[in-house]
PDB file of C-alpha atoms in Angstrom:
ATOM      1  CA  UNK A   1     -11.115  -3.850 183.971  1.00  0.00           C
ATOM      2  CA  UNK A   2     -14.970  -5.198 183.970  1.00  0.00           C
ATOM      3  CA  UNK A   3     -16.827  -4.053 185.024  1.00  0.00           C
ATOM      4  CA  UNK A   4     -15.524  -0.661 184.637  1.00  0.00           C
ATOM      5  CA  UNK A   5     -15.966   1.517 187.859  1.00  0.00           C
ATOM      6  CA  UNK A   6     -17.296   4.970 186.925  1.00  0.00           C
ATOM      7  CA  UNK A   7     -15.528   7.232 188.893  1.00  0.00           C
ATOM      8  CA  UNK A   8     -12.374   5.638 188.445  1.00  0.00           C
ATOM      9  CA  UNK A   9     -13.054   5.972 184.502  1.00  0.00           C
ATOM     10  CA  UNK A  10     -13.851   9.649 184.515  1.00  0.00           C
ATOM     11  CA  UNK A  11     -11.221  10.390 186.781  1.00  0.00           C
ATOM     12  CA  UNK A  12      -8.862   8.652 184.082  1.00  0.00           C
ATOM     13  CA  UNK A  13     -10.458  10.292 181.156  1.00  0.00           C
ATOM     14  CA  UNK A  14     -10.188  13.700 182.681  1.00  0.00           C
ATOM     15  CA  UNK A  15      -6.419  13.198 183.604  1.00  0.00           C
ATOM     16  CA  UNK A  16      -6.031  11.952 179.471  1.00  0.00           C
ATOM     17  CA  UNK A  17      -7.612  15.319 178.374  1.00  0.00           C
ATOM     18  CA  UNK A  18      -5.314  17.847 180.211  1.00  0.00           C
ATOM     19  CA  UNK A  19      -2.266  16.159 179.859  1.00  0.00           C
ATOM     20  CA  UNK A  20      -3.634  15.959 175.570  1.00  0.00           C
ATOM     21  CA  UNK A  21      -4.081  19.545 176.484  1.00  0.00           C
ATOM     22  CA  UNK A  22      -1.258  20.368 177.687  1.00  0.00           C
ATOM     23  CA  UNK A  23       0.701  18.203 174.854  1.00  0.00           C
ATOM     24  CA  UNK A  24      -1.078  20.616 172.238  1.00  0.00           C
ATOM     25  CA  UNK A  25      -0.043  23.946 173.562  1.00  0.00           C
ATOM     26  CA  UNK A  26       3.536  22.817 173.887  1.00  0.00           C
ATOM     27  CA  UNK A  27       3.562  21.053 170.169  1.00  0.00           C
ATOM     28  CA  UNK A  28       2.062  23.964 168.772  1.00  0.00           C
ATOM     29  CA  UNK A  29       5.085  26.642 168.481  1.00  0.00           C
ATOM     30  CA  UNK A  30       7.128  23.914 167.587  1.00  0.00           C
ATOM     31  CA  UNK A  31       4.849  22.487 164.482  1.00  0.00           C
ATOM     32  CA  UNK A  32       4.392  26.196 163.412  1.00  0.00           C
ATOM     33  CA  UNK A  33       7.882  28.177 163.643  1.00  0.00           C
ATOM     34  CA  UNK A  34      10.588  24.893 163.065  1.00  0.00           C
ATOM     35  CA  UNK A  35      12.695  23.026 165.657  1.00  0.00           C
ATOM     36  CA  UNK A  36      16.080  25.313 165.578  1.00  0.00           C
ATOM     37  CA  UNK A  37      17.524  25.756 169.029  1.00  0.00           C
ATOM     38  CA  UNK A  38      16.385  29.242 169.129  1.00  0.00           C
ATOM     39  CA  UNK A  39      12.535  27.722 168.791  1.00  0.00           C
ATOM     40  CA  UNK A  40      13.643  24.805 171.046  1.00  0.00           C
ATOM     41  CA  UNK A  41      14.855  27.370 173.500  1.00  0.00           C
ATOM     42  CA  UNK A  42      11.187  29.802 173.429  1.00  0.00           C
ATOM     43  CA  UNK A  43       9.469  26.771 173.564  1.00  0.00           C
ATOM     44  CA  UNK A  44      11.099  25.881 177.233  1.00  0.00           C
ATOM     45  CA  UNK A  45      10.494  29.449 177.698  1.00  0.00           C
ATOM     46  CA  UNK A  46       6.572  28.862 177.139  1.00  0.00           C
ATOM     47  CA  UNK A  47       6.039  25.736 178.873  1.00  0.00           C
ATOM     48  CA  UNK A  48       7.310  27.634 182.120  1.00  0.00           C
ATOM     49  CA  UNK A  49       5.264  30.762 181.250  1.00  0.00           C
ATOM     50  CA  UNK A  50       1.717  28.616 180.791  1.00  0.00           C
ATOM     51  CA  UNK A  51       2.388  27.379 184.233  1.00  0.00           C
ATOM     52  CA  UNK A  52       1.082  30.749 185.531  1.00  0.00           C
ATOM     53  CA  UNK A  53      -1.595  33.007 185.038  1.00  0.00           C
ATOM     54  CA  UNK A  54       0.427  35.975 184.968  1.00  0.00           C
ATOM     55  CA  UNK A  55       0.782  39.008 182.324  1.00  0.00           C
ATOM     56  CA  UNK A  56       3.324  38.475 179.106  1.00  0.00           C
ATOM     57  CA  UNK A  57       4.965  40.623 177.515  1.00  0.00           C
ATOM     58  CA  UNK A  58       6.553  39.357 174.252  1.00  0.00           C
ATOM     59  CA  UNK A  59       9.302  40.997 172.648  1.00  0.00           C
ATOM     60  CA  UNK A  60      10.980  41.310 169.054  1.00  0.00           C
ATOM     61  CA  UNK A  61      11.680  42.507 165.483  1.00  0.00           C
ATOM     62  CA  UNK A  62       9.022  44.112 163.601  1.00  0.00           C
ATOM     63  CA  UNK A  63       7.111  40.626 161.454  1.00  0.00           C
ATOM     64  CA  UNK A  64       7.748  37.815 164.200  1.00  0.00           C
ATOM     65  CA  UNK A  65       4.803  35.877 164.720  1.00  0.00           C
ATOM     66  CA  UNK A  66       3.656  37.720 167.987  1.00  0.00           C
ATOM     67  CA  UNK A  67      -0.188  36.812 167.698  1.00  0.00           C
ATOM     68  CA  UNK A  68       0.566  33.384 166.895  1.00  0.00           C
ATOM     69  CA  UNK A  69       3.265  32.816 170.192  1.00  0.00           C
ATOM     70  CA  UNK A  70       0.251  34.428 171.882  1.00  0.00           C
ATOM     71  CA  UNK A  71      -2.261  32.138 171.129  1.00  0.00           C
ATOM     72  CA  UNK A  72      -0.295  29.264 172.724  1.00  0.00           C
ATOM     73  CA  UNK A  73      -1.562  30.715 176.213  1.00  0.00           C
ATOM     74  CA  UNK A  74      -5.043  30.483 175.324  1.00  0.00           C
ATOM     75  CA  UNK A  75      -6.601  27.413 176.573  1.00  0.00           C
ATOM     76  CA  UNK A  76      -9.476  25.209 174.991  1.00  0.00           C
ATOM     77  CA  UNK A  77     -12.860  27.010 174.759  1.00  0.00           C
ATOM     78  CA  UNK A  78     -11.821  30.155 176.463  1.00  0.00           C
ATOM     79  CA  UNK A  79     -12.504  34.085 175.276  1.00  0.00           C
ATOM     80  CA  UNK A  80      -9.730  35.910 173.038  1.00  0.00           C
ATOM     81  CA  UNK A  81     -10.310  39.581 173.038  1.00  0.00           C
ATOM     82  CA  UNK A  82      -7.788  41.885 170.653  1.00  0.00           C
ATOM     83  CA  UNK A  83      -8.421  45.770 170.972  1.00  0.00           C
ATOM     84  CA  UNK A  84      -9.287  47.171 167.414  1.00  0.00           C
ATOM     85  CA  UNK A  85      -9.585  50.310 168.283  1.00  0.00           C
ATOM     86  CA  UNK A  86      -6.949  52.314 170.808  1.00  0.00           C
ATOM     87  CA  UNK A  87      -9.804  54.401 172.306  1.00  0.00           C
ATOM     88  CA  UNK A  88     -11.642  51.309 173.480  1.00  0.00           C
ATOM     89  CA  UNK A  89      -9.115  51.171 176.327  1.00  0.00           C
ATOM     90  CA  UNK A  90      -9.967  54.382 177.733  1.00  0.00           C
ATOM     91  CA  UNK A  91     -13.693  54.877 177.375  1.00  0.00           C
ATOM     92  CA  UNK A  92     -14.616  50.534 177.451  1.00  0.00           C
ATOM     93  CA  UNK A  93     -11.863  49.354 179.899  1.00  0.00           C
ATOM     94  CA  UNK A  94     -14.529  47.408 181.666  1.00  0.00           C
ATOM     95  CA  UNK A  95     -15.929  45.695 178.794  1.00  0.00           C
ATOM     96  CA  UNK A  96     -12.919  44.402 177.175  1.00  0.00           C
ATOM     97  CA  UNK A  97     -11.688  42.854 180.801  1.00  0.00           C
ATOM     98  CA  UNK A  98     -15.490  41.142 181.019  1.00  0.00           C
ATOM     99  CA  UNK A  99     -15.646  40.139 177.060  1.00  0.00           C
ATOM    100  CA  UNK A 100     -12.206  38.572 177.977  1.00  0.00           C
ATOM    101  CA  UNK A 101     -13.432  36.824 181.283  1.00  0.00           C
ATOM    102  CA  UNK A 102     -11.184  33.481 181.679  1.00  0.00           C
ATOM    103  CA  UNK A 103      -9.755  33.964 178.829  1.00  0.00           C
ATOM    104  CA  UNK A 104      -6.774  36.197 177.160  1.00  0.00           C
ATOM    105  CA  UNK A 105      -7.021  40.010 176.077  1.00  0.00           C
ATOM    106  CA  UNK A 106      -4.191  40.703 173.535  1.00  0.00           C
ATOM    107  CA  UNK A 107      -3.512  44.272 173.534  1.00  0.00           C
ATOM    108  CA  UNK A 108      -1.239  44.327 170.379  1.00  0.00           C
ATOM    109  CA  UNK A 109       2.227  46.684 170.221  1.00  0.00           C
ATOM    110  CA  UNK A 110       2.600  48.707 173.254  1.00  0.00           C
ATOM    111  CA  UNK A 111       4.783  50.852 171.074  1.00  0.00           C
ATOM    112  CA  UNK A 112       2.042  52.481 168.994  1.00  0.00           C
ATOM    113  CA  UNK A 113       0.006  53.750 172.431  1.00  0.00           C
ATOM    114  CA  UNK A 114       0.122  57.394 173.593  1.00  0.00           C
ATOM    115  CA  UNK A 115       0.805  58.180 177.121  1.00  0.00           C
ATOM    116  CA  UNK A 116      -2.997  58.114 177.565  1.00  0.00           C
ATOM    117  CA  UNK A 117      -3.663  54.923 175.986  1.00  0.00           C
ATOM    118  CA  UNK A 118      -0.791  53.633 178.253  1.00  0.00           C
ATOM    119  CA  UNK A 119      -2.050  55.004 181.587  1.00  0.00           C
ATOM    120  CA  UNK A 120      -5.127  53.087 180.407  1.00  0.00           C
ATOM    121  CA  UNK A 121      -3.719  49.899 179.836  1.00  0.00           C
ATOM    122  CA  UNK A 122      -2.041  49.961 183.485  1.00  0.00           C
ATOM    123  CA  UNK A 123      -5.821  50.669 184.749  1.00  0.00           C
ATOM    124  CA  UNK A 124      -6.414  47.550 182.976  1.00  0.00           C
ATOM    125  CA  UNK A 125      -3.963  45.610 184.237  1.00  0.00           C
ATOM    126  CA  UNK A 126      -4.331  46.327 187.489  1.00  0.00           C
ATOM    127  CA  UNK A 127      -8.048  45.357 187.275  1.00  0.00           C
ATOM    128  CA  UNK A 128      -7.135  42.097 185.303  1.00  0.00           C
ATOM    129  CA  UNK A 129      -6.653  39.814 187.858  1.00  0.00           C
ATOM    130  CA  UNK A 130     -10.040  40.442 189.409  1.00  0.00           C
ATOM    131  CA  UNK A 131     -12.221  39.545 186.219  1.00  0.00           C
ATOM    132  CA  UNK A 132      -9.624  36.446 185.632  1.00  0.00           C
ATOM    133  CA  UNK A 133      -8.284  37.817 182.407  1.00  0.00           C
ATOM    134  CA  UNK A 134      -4.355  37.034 181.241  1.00  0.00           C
ATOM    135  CA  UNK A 135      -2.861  39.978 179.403  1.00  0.00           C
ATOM    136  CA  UNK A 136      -0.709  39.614 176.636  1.00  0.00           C
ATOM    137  CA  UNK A 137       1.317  42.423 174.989  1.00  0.00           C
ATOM    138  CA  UNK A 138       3.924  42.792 172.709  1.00  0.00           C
ATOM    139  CA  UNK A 139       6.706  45.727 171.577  1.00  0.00           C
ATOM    140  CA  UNK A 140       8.658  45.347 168.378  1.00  0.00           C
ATOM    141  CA  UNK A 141      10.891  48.196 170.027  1.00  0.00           C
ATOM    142  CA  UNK A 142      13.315  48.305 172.583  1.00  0.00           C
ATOM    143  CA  UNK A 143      10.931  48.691 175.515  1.00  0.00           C
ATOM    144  CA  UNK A 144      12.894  52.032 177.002  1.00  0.00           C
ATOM    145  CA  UNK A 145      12.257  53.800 174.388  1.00  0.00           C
ATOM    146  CA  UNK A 146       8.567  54.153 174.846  1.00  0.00           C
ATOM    147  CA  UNK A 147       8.233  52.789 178.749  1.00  0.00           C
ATOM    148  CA  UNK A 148      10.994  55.238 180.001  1.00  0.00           C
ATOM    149  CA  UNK A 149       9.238  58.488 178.737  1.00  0.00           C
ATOM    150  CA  UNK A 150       5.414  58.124 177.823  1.00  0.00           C
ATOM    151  CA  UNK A 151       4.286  54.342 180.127  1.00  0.00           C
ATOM    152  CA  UNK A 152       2.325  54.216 183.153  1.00  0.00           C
ATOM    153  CA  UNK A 153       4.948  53.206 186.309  1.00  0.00           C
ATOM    154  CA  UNK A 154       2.438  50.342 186.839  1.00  0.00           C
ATOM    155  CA  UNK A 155       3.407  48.643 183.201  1.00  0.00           C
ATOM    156  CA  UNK A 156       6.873  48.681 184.262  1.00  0.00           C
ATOM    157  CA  UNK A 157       5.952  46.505 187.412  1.00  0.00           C
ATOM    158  CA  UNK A 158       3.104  44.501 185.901  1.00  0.00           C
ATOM    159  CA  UNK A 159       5.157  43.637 182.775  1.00  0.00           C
ATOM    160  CA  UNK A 160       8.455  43.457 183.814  1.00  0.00           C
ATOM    161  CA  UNK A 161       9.031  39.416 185.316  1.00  0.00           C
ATOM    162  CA  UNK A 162       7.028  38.025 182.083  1.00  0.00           C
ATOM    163  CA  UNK A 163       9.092  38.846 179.656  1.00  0.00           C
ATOM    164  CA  UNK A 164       9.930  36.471 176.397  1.00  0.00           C
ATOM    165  CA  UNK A 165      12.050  37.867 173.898  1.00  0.00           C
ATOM    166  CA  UNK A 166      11.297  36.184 169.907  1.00  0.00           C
ATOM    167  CA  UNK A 167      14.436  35.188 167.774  1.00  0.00           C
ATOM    168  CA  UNK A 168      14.483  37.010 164.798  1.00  0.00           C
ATOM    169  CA  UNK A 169      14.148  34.531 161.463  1.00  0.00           C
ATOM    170  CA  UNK A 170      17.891  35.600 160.279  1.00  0.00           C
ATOM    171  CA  UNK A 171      18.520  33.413 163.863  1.00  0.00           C
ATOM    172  CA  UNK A 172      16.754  30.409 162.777  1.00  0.00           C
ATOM    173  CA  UNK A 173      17.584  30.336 158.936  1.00  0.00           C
ATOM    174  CA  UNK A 174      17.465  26.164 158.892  1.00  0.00           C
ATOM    175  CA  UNK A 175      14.167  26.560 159.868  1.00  0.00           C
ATOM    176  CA  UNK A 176      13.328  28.478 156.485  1.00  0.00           C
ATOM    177  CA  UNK A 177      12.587  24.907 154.287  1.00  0.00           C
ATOM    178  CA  UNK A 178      10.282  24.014 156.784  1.00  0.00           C
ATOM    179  CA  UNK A 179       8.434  27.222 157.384  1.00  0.00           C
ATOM    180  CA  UNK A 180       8.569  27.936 153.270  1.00  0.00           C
ATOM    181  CA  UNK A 181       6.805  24.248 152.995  1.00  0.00           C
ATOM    182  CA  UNK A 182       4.283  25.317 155.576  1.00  0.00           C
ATOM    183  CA  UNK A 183       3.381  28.505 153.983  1.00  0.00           C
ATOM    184  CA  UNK A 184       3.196  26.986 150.765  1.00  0.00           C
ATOM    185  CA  UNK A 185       0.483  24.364 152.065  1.00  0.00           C
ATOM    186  CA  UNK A 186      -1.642  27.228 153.838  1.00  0.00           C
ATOM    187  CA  UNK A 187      -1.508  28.764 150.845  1.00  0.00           C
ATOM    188  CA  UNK A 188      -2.524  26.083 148.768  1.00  0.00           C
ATOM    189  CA  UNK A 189      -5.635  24.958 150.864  1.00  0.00           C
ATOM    190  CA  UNK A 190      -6.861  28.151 151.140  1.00  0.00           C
ATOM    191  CA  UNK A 191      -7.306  27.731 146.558  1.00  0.00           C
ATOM    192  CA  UNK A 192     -10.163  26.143 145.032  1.00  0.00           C
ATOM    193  CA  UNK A 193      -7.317  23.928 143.902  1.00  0.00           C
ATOM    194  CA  UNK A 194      -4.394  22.417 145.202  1.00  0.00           C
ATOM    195  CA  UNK A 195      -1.445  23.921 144.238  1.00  0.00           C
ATOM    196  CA  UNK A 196       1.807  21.729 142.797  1.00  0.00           C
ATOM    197  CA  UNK A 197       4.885  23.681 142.864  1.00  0.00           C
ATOM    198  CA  UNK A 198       8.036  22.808 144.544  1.00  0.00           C
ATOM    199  CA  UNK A 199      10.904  24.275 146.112  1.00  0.00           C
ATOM    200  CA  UNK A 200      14.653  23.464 144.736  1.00  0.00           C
ATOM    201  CA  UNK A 201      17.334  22.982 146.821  1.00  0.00           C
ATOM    202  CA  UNK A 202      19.004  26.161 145.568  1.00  0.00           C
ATOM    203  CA  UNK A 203      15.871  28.217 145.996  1.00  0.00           C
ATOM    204  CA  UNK A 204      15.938  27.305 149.671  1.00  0.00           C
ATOM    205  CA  UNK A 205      19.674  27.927 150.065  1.00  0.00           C
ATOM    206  CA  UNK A 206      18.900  31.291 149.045  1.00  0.00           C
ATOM    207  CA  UNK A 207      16.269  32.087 150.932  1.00  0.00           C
ATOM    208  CA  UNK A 208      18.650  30.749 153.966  1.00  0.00           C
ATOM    209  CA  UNK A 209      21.517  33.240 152.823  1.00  0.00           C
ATOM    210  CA  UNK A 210      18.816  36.479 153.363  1.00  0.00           C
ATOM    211  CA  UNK A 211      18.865  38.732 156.259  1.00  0.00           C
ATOM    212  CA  UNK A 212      15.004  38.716 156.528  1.00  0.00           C
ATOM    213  CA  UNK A 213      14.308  42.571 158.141  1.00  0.00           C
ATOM    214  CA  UNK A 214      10.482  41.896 157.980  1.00  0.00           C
ATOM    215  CA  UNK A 215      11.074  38.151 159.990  1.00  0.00           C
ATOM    216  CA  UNK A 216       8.293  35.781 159.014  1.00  0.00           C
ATOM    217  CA  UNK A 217       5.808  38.244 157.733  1.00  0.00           C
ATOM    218  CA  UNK A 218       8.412  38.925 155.204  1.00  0.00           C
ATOM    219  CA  UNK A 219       8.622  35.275 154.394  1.00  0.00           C
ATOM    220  CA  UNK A 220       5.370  34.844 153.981  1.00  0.00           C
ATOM    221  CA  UNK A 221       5.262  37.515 151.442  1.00  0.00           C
ATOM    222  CA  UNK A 222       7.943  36.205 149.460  1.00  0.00           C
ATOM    223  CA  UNK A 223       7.174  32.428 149.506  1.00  0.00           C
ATOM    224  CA  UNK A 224       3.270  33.429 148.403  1.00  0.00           C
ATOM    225  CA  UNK A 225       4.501  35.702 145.578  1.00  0.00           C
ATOM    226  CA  UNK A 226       7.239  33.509 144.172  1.00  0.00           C
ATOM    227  CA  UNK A 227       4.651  30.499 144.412  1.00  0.00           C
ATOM    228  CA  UNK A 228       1.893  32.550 142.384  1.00  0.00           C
ATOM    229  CA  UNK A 229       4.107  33.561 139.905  1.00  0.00           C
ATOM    230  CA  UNK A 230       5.775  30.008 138.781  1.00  0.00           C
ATOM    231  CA  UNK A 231       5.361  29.320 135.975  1.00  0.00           C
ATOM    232  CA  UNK A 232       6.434  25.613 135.529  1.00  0.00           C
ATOM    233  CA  UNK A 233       5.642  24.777 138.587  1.00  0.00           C
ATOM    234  CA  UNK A 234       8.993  25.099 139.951  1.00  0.00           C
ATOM    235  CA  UNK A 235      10.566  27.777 142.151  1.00  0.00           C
ATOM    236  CA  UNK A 236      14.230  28.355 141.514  1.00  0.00           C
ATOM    237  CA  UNK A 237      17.289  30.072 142.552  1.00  0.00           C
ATOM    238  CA  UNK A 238      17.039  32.855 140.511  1.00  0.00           C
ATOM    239  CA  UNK A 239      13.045  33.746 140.796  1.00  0.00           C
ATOM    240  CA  UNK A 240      14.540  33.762 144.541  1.00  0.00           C
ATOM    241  CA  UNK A 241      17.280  36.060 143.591  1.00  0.00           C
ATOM    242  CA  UNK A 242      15.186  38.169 141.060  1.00  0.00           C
ATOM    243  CA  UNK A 243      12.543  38.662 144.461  1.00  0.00           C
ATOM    244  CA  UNK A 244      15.014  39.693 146.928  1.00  0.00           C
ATOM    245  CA  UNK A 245      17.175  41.787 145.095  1.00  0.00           C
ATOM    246  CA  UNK A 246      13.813  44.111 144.656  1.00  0.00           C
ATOM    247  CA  UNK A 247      14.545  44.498 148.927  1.00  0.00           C
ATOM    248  CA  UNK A 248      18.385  45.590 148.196  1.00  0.00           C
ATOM    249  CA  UNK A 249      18.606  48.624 148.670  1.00  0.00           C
ATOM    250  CA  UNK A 250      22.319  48.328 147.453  1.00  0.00           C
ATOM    251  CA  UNK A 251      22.077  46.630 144.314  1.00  0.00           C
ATOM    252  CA  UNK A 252      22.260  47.988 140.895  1.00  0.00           C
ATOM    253  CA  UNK A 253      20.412  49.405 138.103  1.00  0.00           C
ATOM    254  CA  UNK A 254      19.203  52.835 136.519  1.00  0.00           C
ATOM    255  CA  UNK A 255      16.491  52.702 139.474  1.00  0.00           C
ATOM    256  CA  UNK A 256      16.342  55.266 142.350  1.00  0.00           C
ATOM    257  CA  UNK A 257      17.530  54.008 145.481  1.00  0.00           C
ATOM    258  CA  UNK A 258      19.336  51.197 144.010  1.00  0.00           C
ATOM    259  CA  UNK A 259      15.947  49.532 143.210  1.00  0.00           C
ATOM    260  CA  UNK A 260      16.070  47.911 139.771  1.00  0.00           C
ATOM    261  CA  UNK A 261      12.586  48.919 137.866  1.00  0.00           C
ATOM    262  CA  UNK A 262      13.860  46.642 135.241  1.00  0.00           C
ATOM    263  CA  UNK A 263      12.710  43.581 137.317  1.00  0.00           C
ATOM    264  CA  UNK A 264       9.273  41.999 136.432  1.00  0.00           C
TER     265      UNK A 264
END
């Protein structure tokens, strides 16, 4: 209305921006990894987790997209601290939690830690809260294999009621089209120019069909190579074929290992 009361207008404007916000982080996972029921089902899983300011711990497969469900938890204009180097958590504990201030420190794997490293990252947890910092881990292994025998006690307690578990891509396989489009697009804005090759129909039942042991990682790899090395433009069911086969361990040929040395 006119004239427009100030208060009332910033107090409107500032309601607009966090529920925006809030739209963003829940659209993101969803834009980036498909709309499958497994993804429908972490998303619900996220929405509840941003509601808190507690630890995660996310857990899956070796090549889900860890760092990028992690990044959903960071909010707008806040710090995001990853550890590149092990040793930084025991001699620059302190630093990381105050580079990370308000923000999120993403510790990586827990699985590739010594005990040491470990007994480090519960001194950091326990010290989290006080410098406002959100942890975020992840294991691609079943966590009692490494909590059980080398972990600090205090990562079991920390850790243990923010846990969210990432489907594996063999669990989402309609979501490959999508995801296979999406990579193909990164890929092709990241090239001085734009690229114009297409998918067939085939080509994406085929990639469906795979078991996918790396997860997306792996499907990144694929999608990327197959696209660079069209020629005509057009990806088909057998440059699909010809690619996987080179991960079968089973299949034939005068290779070792089954691996066919024949293939391009």
């Amino acid at each position: 209305e006119k004239p427009i009361p100030l208060q009332k207008l910033l107090q409107t404007v500032d309601r607009a921006l966090k529920h925006g916000e809030t739209q963003a982080q829940s659209a993101l996972i969803g834009n980036n990894l498909g709309n499958s029921t497994v993804i429908k089902e972490l998303n619900k899983q996220l929405e509840q987790a941003t509601r808190h300011n507690g630890h995660i711990l996310l857990i899956g497969e070796a090549g889900c997209p860890f760092e990028t469900v992690a990044k959903m938890f960071q909010k707008p204009n806040t710090p995001w601290v990853e550890v590149r180097r092990p040793e930084h958590l025991v001699d620059l504990p302190m630093d990381l939690l105050e580079k990370a201030s308000g923000g999120i420190l993403y510790l990586g794997d827990m699985a590739q830690y010594d005990k040491s490293i470990q007994q480090s990252i519960g001194f950091v947890l326990s010290k989290a809260e006080r410098c406002n910092v959100r942890i975020i881990c992840t294991s691609s292994r079943p966590v009692n294999e490494w909590l059980n025998h080398n972990a600090d006690t205090r990562l079991s307690c920390l850790l243990s009621g923010s846990v969210i578990h990432l489907p594996s891509l063999r669990h989402q396989s309609e979501d490959i089209p999508f995801l296979a489009g999406q990579i193909l697009r990164e890929l092709s804005n990241s090239l001085p120019e734009p690229l114009d090759v297409k998918f067939t129909s085939s080509a994406f039942n085929r990639l469906r069909q795979y078991e996918w042991p790396g997860n997306l990682e792996q499907l990144k790899s694929v999608v990327k190579s197959l696209v660079l090395n069209s020629g005509c433009g057009e990806v088909n069911d057998g440059a699909v074929a010809r690619m996987l086969n080179q991960f079968n361990q089973e299949s034939g040929g005068d290779g070792k290992n089954g691996f066919n040395f024949d293939l391009p």
